[in-house]
Short mmCIF file of C-alpha atoms in Angstrom, two decimals:
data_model
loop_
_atom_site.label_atom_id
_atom_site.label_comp_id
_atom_site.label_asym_id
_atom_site.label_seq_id
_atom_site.Cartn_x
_atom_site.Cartn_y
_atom_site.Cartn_z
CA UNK A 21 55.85 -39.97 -53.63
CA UNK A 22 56.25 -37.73 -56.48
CA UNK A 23 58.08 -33.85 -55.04
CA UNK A 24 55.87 -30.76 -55.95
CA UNK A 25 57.29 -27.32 -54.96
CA UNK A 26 55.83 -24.18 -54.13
CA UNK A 27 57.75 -21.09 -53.79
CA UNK A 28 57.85 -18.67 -51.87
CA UNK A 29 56.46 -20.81 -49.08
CA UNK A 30 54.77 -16.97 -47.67
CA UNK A 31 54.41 -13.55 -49.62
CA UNK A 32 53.60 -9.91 -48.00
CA UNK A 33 52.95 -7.36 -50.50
CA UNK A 34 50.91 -3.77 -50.93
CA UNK A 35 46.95 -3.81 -51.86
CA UNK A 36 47.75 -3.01 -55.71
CA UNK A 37 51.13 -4.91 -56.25
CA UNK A 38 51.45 -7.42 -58.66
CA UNK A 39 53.11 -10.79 -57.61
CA UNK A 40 53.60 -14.43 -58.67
CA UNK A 41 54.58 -17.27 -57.46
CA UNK A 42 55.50 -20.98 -58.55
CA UNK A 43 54.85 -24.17 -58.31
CA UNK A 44 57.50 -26.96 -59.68
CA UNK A 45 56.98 -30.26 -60.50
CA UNK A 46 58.35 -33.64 -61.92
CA UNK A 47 58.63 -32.68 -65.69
CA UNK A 48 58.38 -36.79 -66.97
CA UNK A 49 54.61 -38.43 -67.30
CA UNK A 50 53.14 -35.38 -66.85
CA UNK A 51 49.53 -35.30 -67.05
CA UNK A 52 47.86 -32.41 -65.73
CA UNK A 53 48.74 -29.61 -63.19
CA UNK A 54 45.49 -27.61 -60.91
CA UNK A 55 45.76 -24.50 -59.53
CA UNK A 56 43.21 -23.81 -56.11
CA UNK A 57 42.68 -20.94 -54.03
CA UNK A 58 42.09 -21.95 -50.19
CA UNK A 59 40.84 -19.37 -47.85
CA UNK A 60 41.15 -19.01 -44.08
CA UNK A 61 38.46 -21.11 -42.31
CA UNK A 62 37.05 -22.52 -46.04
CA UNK A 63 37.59 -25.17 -48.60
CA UNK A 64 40.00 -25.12 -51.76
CA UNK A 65 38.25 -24.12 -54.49
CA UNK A 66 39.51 -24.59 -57.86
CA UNK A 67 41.37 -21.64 -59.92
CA UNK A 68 42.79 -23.68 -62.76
CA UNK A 69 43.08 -27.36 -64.39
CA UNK A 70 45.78 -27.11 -66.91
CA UNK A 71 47.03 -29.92 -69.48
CA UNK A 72 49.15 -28.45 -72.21
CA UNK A 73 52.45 -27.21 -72.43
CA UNK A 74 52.54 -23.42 -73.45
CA UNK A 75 48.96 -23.19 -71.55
CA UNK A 76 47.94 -19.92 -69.95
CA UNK A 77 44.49 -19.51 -68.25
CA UNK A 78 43.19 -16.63 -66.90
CA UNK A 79 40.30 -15.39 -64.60
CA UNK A 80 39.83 -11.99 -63.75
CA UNK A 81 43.18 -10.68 -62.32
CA UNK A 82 44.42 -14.12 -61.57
CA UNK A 83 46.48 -15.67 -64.49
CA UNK A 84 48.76 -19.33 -64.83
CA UNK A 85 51.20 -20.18 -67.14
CA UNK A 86 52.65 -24.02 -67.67
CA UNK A 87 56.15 -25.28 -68.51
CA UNK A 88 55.73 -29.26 -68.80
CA UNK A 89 58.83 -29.73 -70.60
CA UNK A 90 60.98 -27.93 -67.44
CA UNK A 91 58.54 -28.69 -65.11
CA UNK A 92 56.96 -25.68 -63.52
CA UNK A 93 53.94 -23.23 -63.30
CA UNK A 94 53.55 -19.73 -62.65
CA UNK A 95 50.65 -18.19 -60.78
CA UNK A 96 50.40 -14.70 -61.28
CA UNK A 97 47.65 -11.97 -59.46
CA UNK A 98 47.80 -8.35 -61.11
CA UNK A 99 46.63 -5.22 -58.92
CA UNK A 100 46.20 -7.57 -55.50
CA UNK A 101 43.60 -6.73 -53.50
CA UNK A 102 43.11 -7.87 -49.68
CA UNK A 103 40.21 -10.40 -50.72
CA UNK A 104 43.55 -12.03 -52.85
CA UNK A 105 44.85 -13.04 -49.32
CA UNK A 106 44.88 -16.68 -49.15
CA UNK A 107 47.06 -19.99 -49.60
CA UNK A 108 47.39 -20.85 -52.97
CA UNK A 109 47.98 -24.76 -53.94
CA UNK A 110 49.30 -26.28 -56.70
CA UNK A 111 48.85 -30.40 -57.72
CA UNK A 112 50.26 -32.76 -60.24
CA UNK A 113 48.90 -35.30 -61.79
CA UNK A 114 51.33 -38.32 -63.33
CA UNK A 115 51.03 -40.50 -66.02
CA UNK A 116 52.98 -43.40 -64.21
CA UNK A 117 50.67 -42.85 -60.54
CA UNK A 118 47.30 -42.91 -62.47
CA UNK A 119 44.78 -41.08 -60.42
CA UNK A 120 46.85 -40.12 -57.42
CA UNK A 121 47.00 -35.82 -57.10
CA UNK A 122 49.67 -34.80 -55.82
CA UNK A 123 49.76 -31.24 -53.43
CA UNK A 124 52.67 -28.44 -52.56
CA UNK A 125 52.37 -27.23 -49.09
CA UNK A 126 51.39 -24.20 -51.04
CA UNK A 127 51.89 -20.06 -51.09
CA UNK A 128 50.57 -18.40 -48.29
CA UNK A 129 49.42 -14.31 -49.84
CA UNK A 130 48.78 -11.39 -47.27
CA UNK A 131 47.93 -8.64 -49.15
CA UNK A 132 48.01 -5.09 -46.92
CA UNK A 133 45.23 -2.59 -48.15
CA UNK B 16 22.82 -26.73 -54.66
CA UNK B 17 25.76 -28.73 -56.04
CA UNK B 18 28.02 -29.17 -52.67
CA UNK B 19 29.84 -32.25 -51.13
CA UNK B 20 28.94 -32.86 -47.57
CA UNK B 21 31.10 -34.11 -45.10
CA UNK B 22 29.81 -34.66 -41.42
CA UNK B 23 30.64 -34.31 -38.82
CA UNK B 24 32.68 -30.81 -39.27
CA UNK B 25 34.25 -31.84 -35.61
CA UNK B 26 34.95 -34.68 -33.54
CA UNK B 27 36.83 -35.57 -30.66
CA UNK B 28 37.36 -38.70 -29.63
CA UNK B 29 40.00 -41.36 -27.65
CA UNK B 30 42.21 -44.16 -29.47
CA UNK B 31 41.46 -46.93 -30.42
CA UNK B 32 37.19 -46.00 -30.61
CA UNK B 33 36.17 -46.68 -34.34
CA UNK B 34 35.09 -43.36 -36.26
CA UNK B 35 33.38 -43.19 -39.89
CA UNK B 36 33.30 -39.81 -41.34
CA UNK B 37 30.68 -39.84 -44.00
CA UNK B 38 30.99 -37.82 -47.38
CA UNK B 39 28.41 -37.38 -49.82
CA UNK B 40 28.01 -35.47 -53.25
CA UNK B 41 24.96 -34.58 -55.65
CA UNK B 42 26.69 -33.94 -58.89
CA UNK B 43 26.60 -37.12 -60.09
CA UNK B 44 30.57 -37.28 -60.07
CA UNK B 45 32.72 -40.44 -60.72
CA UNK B 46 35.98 -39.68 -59.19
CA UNK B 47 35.87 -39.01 -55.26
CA UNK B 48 38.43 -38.75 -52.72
CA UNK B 49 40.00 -37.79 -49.07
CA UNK B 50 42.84 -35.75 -47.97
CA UNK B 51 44.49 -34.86 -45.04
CA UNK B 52 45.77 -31.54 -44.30
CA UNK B 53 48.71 -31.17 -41.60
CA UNK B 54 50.47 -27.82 -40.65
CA UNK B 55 54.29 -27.46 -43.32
CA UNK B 56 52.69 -30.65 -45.32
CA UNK B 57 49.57 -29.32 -47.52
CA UNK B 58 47.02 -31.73 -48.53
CA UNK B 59 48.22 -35.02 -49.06
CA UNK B 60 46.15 -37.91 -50.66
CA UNK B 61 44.35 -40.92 -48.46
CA UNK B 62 42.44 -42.58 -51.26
CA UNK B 63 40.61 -41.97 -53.98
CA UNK B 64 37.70 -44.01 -56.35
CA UNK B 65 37.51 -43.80 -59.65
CA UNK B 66 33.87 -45.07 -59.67
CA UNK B 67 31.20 -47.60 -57.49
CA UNK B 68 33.76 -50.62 -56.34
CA UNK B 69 36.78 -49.06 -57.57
CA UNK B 70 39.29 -47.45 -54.70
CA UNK B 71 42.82 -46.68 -55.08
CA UNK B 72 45.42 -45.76 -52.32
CA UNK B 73 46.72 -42.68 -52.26
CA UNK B 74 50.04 -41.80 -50.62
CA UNK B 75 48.83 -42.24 -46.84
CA UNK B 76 46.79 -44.80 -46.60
CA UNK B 77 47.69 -46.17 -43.62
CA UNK B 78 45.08 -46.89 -40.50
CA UNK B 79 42.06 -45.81 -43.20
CA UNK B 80 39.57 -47.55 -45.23
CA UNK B 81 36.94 -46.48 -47.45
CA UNK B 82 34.22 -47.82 -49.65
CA UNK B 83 32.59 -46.96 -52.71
CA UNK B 84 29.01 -48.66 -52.99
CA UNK B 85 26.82 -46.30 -54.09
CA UNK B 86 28.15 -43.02 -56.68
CA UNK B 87 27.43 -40.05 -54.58
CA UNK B 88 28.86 -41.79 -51.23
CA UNK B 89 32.35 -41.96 -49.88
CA UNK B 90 33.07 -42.55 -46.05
CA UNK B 91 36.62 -42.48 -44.50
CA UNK B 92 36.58 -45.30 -42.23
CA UNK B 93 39.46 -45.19 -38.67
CA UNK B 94 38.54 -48.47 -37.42
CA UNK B 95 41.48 -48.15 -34.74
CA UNK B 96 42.32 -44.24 -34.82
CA UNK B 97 45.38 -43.27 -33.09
CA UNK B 98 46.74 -39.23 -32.08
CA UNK B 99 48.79 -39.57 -35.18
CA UNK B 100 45.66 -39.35 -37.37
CA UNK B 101 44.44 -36.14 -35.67
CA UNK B 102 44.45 -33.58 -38.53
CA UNK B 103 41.65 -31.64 -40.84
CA UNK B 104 40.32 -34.03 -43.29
CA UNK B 105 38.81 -32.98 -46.58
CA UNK B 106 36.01 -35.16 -49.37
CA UNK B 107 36.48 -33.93 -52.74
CA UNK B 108 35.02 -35.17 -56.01
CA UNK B 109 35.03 -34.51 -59.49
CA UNK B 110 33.36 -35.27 -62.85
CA UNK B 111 34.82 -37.37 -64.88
CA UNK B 112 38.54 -37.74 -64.18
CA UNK B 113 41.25 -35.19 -62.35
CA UNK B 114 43.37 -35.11 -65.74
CA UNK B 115 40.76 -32.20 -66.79
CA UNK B 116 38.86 -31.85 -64.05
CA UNK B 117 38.85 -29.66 -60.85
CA UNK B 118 38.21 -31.04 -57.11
CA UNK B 119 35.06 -29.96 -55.26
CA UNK B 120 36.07 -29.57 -52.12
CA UNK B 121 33.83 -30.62 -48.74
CA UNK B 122 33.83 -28.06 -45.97
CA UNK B 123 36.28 -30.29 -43.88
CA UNK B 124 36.29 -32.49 -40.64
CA UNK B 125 38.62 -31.55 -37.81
CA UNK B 126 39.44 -34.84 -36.33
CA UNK B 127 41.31 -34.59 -32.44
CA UNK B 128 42.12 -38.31 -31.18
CA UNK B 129 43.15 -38.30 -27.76
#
């Protein structure tokens, strides 16, 4: 089973502080790193799909970032706002596992208007 | 509406009495598959299908089945479920495959085996 980290495992910050956290993965056979957003009481939904090395997405305040060749992605929320709070996940996809996504436990975000 | 539908959203049951959670999706998508989610663990992989007759294990596969027949369907199959397996369960699928495409997450089944 392929090790993807997500740090820090929970985050408390101010309704309009910026904050990021990371996810870090096996940097070999890399194939393709998501981002999801998973509310209290709902389902993941999906933030990101990233592929390239040197990517950065972005939607609304919520931007990523990808390092394949160190193995790691940054998640990044500008201005946060209480409707941020939520567990963010990260997953990897590899090359050598074919299909198989693999999760971090994720970052849990309370954000305190 | 494009959705994935898992039912039922709860269930309790006792060991050993067989259990099928069906999951179901209208977007015509090829690649469909379960997850568990335990408290400290995240979401971790059952099995997935890349299309009609083809299934793949994911990293837990253990005491599960499932079967792809038909392109919108996907059940998770406990044909002997034990307290171990008690745990939220999610369906996800996506189009084409998960190397550029997001999951579509079901609503979730909350599974307690006594």
């Amino acid at each position: 089973i392929l090790n993807v980290e997500q740090s820090p495992q929970s985050l408390h910050v101010q309704e309009g502080d910026s904050t990021n956290f990371t996810c870090s993965f096996p940097s070999s056979n890399f194939y393709a790193l998501h981002w999801y957003r998973w509310e209290t009481a709902k389902s993941p939904e999906a933030l990101f799909v990233m592929t390239l090395n040197g990517d950065e997405k972005k939607k609304g305040r919520i931007s990523a970032t990808l390092n394949t060749k160190e193995g790691y992605s940054y998640l990044y929320i500008k201005g946060s706002q209480p409707e941020d709070s939520a567990t963010y996940l990260c997953a990897h996809l590899n090359m050598e596992y074919g299909n198989k996504l693999v999760f971090g436990a994720g970052t849990i975000l309370r954000v305190k208007s | 509406e494009a959705q994935v539908t898992q039912n039922p959203r709860y269930l309790i049951t006792v060991t050993g009495k067989k259990l099928t959670v069906t999951c179901s999706q209208n977007m015509n998508h090829e690649y469909m598959s379960w997850y568990r989610q335990d408290p400290g663990l995240g979401l971790r992989q059952i099995y997935y299908s890349m299309n009609v007759e083809v299934t793949d294990k994911g990293d837990v596969p253990e005491g599960y089945k499932v079967s792809r027949k038909e392109k919108r369907n996907f059940p998770l199959i406990l044909e002997s479920p034990s307290p171990n397996q008690t745990s939220l369960y999610f369906c996800a699928s996506s189009g084409g495959t998960v190397s550029n495409q997001p999951q579509h997450f079901g609503d979730g089944t909350r599974l307690s085996i006594l």
